[in-house]
Amino acid sequence: MDHRLTLTQHLLREVEEHRPGGGPIAAILAEIATACKEIRAELAEVGLGRLAGMKGDVNVQGEEVHKLDWFANEVFREHFAGSGLLCTLVSEEMEQIFHLDDDCPRAQYTLCYDPMDGSSNLDVDGAVGTIFAIRRKVEGRAHGRPEEVFEPGTEQVAAGYVLYGPQCILVYGVGGDVHGFTLDTAVGEFFLSHPQIRMPERGREYSANLSRLDGWDPGFRRFVDRHSQQGRETTYSLRYIGALVADFHRVLLRGGVFFYPGDPQNPSGKLRLLYEAAPLAFLAEAAGGAATDGRRRILELVPDGLHVRTPLVIGSRHEVDAIEGLLTETPAASMG
Ligand code: AHM
Ligand code: MG
């Protein structure tokens, strides 16, 4: 019988290799995997009732909260409160930092996460996901204050996501390679299915919400023009799921680019730096790809708020460079 490597076996090996002495990082990642299995189990039942639909609240983003947004966030809180593994949680679903007072004296890490990414897909049985990044607790800062996490993404020590699609897939990196695992639902365990993922240097697909195109910097519009059917270089297909995790997963495996620019109403776009853009940028770079806000490397941006947003261009080196090149042209020239 073929030996299948479990996530736990893999974590112990990988974390020790890239983060020597990082046992707690492996334990946090294993705990995240368990939390996500719980979320996935609930998602599989959602059509049957108790967590379907909206909760009736509006979150800090001004967005309506699905019951599953709330549930997924609670699962994370329950898994980590009292675990002694984390000092601080930062979540899309919590306006303030969640400080684990009892755990902080011994816990060395902070977790930033989006518990239910793409939740507008919930109503249509579309793909959704969870995004996460682990940061080392910054010593000497007053804990429980947002400033505690105002560090660039280069300070992340691990990042990953879980995609709840037809299969449930967990992808993580701890500073070395990026690896993917598929949940065997009969066994209840993640097994290695995508070892050492490398993002192709270029792809054949791009991913963006084109309904917002009118408000974008002309450089983005020119990229779309060039690669549309009527354009001069008809080599790309458009793919857009509307859940960042799912769109990113496709780009990671097949190459190409995802972008969510700013526009006059939302100059920084929609996606949040701490628990969406920075974790995926960490993975993209580790897999040989790139992530920028159009001009600056995402991993070097320093947040000045828990829920700050950033434009995001993420994917294969070739396409990210191409967009950056178009953005640096003058608006007049770039409309060509
Ligand atoms: P969410 O985390 O509240 O679900 O919002 C983020 C989602 C991303 O997953 C996705 O890329 C984006 O919003 C889609 O936005 P739009 O509907 O404007 O295309
Ligand atoms: Mg999200």
Coordinates of C-alpha atoms and ligand atoms in Angstrom, one line a residue:
M1 CA 0.0 0.0 0.0
D2 CA 1.3 3.5 -0.9
H3 CA 2.2 5.5 2.2
R4 CA 0.3 8.8 2.3
L5 CA 1.9 11.6 4.2
T6 CA -0.4 13.3 6.7
L7 CA -0.3 17.0 7.4
T8 CA 0.9 16.4 10.9
Q9 CA 3.9 14.3 9.7
H10 CA 4.7 16.9 7.1
L11 CA 4.4 19.9 9.5
L12 CA 6.9 18.4 12.0
R13 CA 9.5 17.9 9.2
E14 CA 8.9 21.2 7.3
V15 CA 8.7 23.5 10.3
E16 CA 11.8 22.0 11.9
E17 CA 13.7 22.5 8.6
H18 CA 12.7 26.1 8.0
R19 CA 11.9 27.4 11.5
P20 CA 14.2 25.4 13.8
G21 CA 12.6 25.2 17.3
G22 CA 9.3 26.3 15.8
G23 CA 7.2 23.5 17.4
P24 CA 4.5 26.0 18.4
I25 CA 4.2 27.1 14.7
A26 CA 3.5 23.5 13.8
A27 CA 1.0 23.2 16.6
I28 CA -0.8 26.3 15.5
L29 CA -1.0 25.1 11.9
A30 CA -2.3 21.7 13.0
E31 CA -4.9 23.5 15.2
I32 CA -5.9 25.7 12.2
A33 CA -6.4 22.5 10.1
T34 CA -8.7 21.1 12.8
A35 CA -10.7 24.3 13.0
C36 CA -11.1 24.3 9.2
K37 CA -12.3 20.7 9.2
E38 CA -15.0 21.8 11.6
I39 CA -15.9 24.7 9.3
R40 CA -15.9 22.4 6.3
A41 CA -18.2 19.9 8.1
E42 CA -20.7 22.8 8.9
L43 CA -20.5 24.0 5.3
A44 CA -21.4 20.6 4.0
E45 CA -24.6 20.8 6.0
V46 CA -25.5 24.4 5.5
G47 CA -28.2 23.8 2.9
L48 CA -30.0 21.8 5.6
G49 CA -30.6 24.7 7.8
R50 CA -29.3 26.1 11.0
L51 CA -26.4 28.2 9.7
A52 CA -27.9 29.2 6.3
G53 CA -28.5 32.8 5.6
M54 CA -27.6 36.1 7.1
K55 CA -27.0 36.9 10.8
G56 CA -28.6 40.3 10.7
D57 CA -25.4 42.2 11.7
V58 CA -23.0 44.4 9.8
N59 CA -19.3 43.9 10.3
V60 CA -16.5 46.5 10.6
Q61 CA -16.2 46.4 6.8
G62 CA -19.8 47.6 6.5
E63 CA -20.8 44.2 5.0
E64 CA -23.7 42.0 6.1
V65 CA -22.5 39.1 8.1
H66 CA -23.5 35.6 7.1
K67 CA -24.2 33.2 10.0
L68 CA -21.3 31.2 8.6
D69 CA -18.9 34.2 8.8
W70 CA -19.8 34.4 12.5
F71 CA -19.6 30.6 13.0
A72 CA -16.2 30.3 11.4
N73 CA -14.8 33.1 13.5
E74 CA -16.1 31.5 16.7
V75 CA -14.5 28.2 15.7
F76 CA -11.1 29.9 15.6
R77 CA -11.7 31.7 18.8
E78 CA -12.7 28.5 20.6
H79 CA -9.7 26.6 19.2
F80 CA -7.2 29.1 20.4
A81 CA -8.5 30.6 23.6
G82 CA -6.7 28.7 26.4
S83 CA -4.5 26.8 24.0
G84 CA -1.4 28.7 25.1
L85 CA -0.3 29.0 21.5
L86 CA -1.4 32.5 20.5
C87 CA -1.3 35.8 22.2
T88 CA -3.5 37.8 19.7
L89 CA -6.1 37.1 17.1
V90 CA -6.9 39.6 14.3
S91 CA -9.9 38.7 12.2
E92 CA -12.0 40.2 9.4
E93 CA -15.0 39.5 11.6
M94 CA -13.7 41.3 14.7
E95 CA -13.4 45.1 14.8
Q96 CA -10.8 45.0 17.6
I97 CA -7.8 42.9 18.3
F98 CA -8.7 39.8 20.3
H99 CA -6.1 39.5 23.1
L100 CA -5.8 36.2 24.9
D101 CA -4.7 37.6 28.3
D102 CA -4.2 34.2 29.9
D103 CA -2.2 32.8 27.1
C104 CA 0.0 35.8 26.4
P105 CA 2.7 35.3 28.9
R106 CA 3.8 32.1 27.2
A107 CA 2.4 32.4 23.7
Q108 CA 4.8 33.9 21.2
Y109 CA 2.6 34.3 18.1
T110 CA -0.2 36.3 16.6
L111 CA -2.8 34.9 14.1
C112 CA -4.3 37.1 11.4
Y113 CA -7.2 35.4 9.5
D114 CA -10.2 35.8 7.3
P115 CA -12.4 32.9 8.6
M116 CA -14.8 32.8 5.7
D117 CA -13.4 34.4 2.5
G118 CA -15.8 34.9 -0.4
S119 CA -18.9 34.5 1.7
S120 CA -21.1 36.1 -1.0
N121 CA -20.7 32.7 -2.7
L122 CA -22.4 30.9 0.2
D123 CA -25.9 31.6 -1.2
V124 CA -25.0 29.9 -4.5
D125 CA -23.0 26.9 -3.3
G126 CA -19.9 28.5 -4.7
A127 CA -16.3 28.0 -3.4
V128 CA -15.3 29.8 -0.2
G129 CA -12.1 29.7 1.9
T130 CA -10.2 30.6 5.0
I131 CA -7.0 32.6 4.9
F132 CA -4.4 32.8 7.7
A133 CA -0.9 34.1 8.6
I134 CA 1.1 33.6 11.7
R135 CA 3.4 36.4 13.0
R136 CA 5.8 36.5 15.8
K137 CA 4.6 38.6 18.8
V138 CA 6.5 41.9 18.8
E139 CA 8.2 42.3 22.1
G140 CA 8.1 45.6 23.9
R141 CA 4.7 46.7 22.5
A142 CA 1.7 47.2 24.7
H143 CA -0.3 44.1 23.9
G144 CA -3.9 44.2 23.0
R145 CA -3.4 47.4 21.0
P146 CA -3.6 47.4 17.2
E147 CA -0.1 48.8 16.9
E148 CA 1.1 45.4 17.9
V149 CA 0.5 44.1 14.3
F150 CA 1.6 47.2 12.4
E151 CA 4.5 45.3 10.9
P152 CA 5.2 44.5 7.2
G153 CA 4.3 41.1 5.8
T154 CA 7.9 40.2 5.7
E155 CA 7.5 39.5 9.4
Q156 CA 5.0 36.6 8.7
V157 CA 6.5 33.3 9.7
A158 CA 3.9 31.1 8.1
A159 CA 0.8 31.5 5.9
G160 CA -1.8 29.5 4.2
Y161 CA -5.4 29.0 3.2
V162 CA -8.1 26.3 3.1
L163 CA -10.3 26.1 0.0
Y164 CA -13.7 24.6 0.6
G165 CA -14.5 23.5 -2.9
P166 CA -15.6 20.1 -4.4
Q167 CA -12.5 19.0 -2.5
C168 CA -11.2 20.6 0.7
I169 CA -7.6 21.7 0.1
L170 CA -5.2 23.2 2.6
V171 CA -2.1 25.0 1.3
Y172 CA 0.7 26.3 3.6
G173 CA 4.2 27.6 3.6
V174 CA 6.6 28.3 6.4
G175 CA 9.3 30.2 4.5
G176 CA 10.4 27.4 2.3
D177 CA 8.3 25.7 -0.3
V178 CA 4.5 25.8 -0.6
H179 CA 2.6 22.5 -0.2
G180 CA -1.0 21.4 -0.7
F181 CA -3.0 18.8 1.1
T182 CA -6.4 17.3 0.3
L183 CA -8.9 16.3 3.0
D184 CA -9.8 12.6 2.9
T185 CA -13.3 13.0 4.4
A186 CA -13.6 9.3 5.2
V187 CA -10.5 9.4 7.4
G188 CA -10.9 13.0 8.5
E189 CA -7.3 13.8 7.7
F190 CA -5.4 16.0 5.3
F191 CA -2.9 14.1 3.1
L192 CA -0.1 15.6 1.0
S193 CA -1.4 16.0 -2.6
H194 CA 0.5 19.0 -4.0
P195 CA 4.1 18.8 -2.9
Q196 CA 6.4 21.8 -3.6
I197 CA 4.0 23.9 -5.6
R198 CA 5.7 26.2 -8.1
M199 CA 3.6 28.9 -9.8
P200 CA 4.2 28.8 -13.6
E201 CA 6.3 31.8 -14.8
R202 CA 3.4 32.9 -17.0
G203 CA -0.2 31.8 -17.5
R204 CA -3.1 32.0 -19.9
E205 CA -5.8 33.4 -17.6
Y206 CA -6.4 36.6 -15.8
S207 CA -8.9 37.2 -13.0
A208 CA -10.6 40.5 -12.1
N209 CA -14.1 42.0 -11.5
L210 CA -14.3 43.8 -14.9
S211 CA -17.6 45.5 -13.9
R212 CA -15.3 48.0 -12.0
L213 CA -13.0 48.6 -15.0
D214 CA -14.2 52.2 -15.6
G215 CA -12.7 53.4 -12.3
W216 CA -9.3 51.7 -12.7
D217 CA -6.0 53.2 -13.5
P218 CA -5.6 53.2 -17.3
G219 CA -2.8 50.7 -17.0
F220 CA -5.2 48.0 -15.8
R221 CA -7.6 48.9 -18.6
R222 CA -4.9 48.6 -21.1
F223 CA -3.9 45.1 -19.9
V224 CA -7.5 44.0 -20.3
D225 CA -7.7 45.6 -23.8
R226 CA -4.6 43.9 -24.9
H227 CA -5.8 40.5 -23.8
S228 CA -9.4 40.7 -24.9
Q229 CA -10.7 39.0 -28.0
Q230 CA -10.5 42.3 -29.9
G231 CA -7.0 43.1 -28.6
R232 CA -3.7 42.7 -30.4
E233 CA -2.5 39.8 -28.2
T234 CA -5.5 37.4 -27.7
T235 CA -3.9 34.8 -25.5
Y236 CA -5.8 35.0 -22.2
S237 CA -9.1 33.7 -20.9
L238 CA -11.0 35.5 -18.1
R239 CA -11.7 33.5 -15.0
Y240 CA -13.4 35.0 -11.9
I241 CA -14.9 33.1 -9.0
G242 CA -15.4 36.0 -6.7
A243 CA -13.7 34.3 -3.7
L244 CA -10.1 35.4 -3.4
V245 CA -8.9 32.0 -2.1
A246 CA -10.4 30.1 -5.0
D247 CA -9.2 32.6 -7.6
F248 CA -5.7 32.6 -6.0
H249 CA -5.6 28.8 -5.9
R250 CA -6.2 28.6 -9.6
V251 CA -3.5 31.2 -10.3
L252 CA -1.1 29.3 -8.0
L253 CA -1.5 26.1 -9.9
R254 CA -2.0 27.3 -13.4
G255 CA -0.3 30.7 -13.5
G256 CA -1.7 34.0 -14.8
V257 CA -2.8 36.9 -12.6
F258 CA -5.5 38.1 -10.2
F259 CA -5.9 41.8 -9.7
Y260 CA -8.3 43.9 -7.6
P261 CA -7.3 47.6 -8.2
G262 CA -8.6 50.7 -6.4
D263 CA -11.1 53.1 -8.0
P264 CA -12.2 56.6 -7.1
Q265 CA -14.7 55.4 -4.6
N266 CA -12.3 52.9 -3.0
P267 CA -8.8 54.1 -3.8
S268 CA -7.3 51.0 -2.0
G269 CA -9.6 48.5 -3.5
K270 CA -11.5 46.0 -1.4
L271 CA -9.0 43.4 -0.1
R272 CA -7.5 43.7 3.3
L273 CA -3.8 43.7 3.8
L274 CA -3.3 41.8 7.1
Y275 CA -5.5 38.8 6.5
E276 CA -6.0 38.6 2.8
A277 CA -3.3 40.2 0.7
A278 CA -0.2 39.7 2.9
P279 CA -0.7 35.9 3.6
L280 CA -1.3 35.2 -0.1
A281 CA 1.7 37.4 -1.1
F282 CA 3.8 35.3 1.3
L283 CA 2.7 32.1 -0.6
A284 CA 2.9 33.6 -4.0
E285 CA 6.5 34.7 -3.5
A286 CA 7.5 31.4 -1.9
A287 CA 6.1 29.6 -5.0
G288 CA 8.1 31.8 -7.4
G289 CA 5.3 34.3 -8.2
A290 CA 4.9 37.9 -7.2
A291 CA 2.4 40.2 -5.4
T292 CA 2.3 44.0 -5.5
D293 CA -0.2 46.8 -5.1
G294 CA 0.7 47.8 -8.7
R295 CA 3.9 49.5 -7.7
R296 CA 5.1 48.3 -4.3
R297 CA 5.7 44.8 -3.0
I298 CA 2.8 43.7 -0.8
L299 CA 5.1 42.2 1.8
E300 CA 6.8 45.5 2.4
L301 CA 3.6 47.5 3.1
V302 CA 3.2 48.5 6.7
P303 CA -0.4 48.5 7.9
D304 CA -1.7 51.5 9.9
G305 CA -5.0 49.9 10.9
L306 CA -6.2 46.3 11.5
H307 CA -8.6 46.4 8.5
V308 CA -6.6 48.5 6.0
R309 CA -7.1 47.7 2.4
T310 CA -4.7 47.5 -0.5
P311 CA -4.9 47.2 -4.3
L312 CA -3.6 43.7 -5.1
V313 CA -1.9 42.3 -8.2
I314 CA -0.8 38.7 -7.6
G315 CA 0.3 35.9 -9.8
S316 CA 3.0 34.8 -12.2
R317 CA 6.1 37.0 -12.5
H318 CA 5.4 37.7 -16.2
E319 CA 1.9 39.0 -15.8
V320 CA 2.7 41.0 -12.6
D321 CA 5.6 42.6 -14.3
A322 CA 3.5 43.4 -17.4
I323 CA 0.9 45.2 -15.3
E324 CA 3.5 47.1 -13.3
G325 CA 5.0 48.2 -16.6
L326 CA 1.6 49.5 -17.9
L327 CA 1.0 51.3 -14.6
T328 CA 4.2 53.2 -14.8
E329 CA 3.4 54.6 -18.2
T330 CA 1.7 58.0 -18.1
P331 CA -2.1 57.8 -18.2
A332 CA -2.2 59.5 -21.7
A333 CA 0.4 57.1 -23.1
S334 CA -1.1 54.1 -21.5
M335 CA -4.5 54.6 -23.2
G336 CA -2.5 54.2 -26.4
Ligands
AHM1 P1 -15.1 38.7 2.0 O1 -13.8 38.3 2.7 O2 -15.9 39.6 2.9 O3 -15.8 37.6 1.4 O4 -14.7 39.8 0.8 C1 -13.6 39.5 0.0 C2 -14.0 38.9 -1.3 C3 -12.8 38.2 -2.0 O5 -12.9 36.9 -1.7 C4 -13.1 38.4 -3.4 O6 -11.9 38.4 -4.2 C5 -13.7 39.8 -3.5 O7 -14.3 40.0 -2.2 C6 -14.8 39.9 -4.5 O8 -15.3 41.2 -4.6 P2 -16.3 41.7 -5.7 O9 -17.6 41.1 -5.4 O10 -16.2 43.1 -5.6 O11 -15.7 41.1 -7.0
MG2 MG -12.1 37.8 2.5

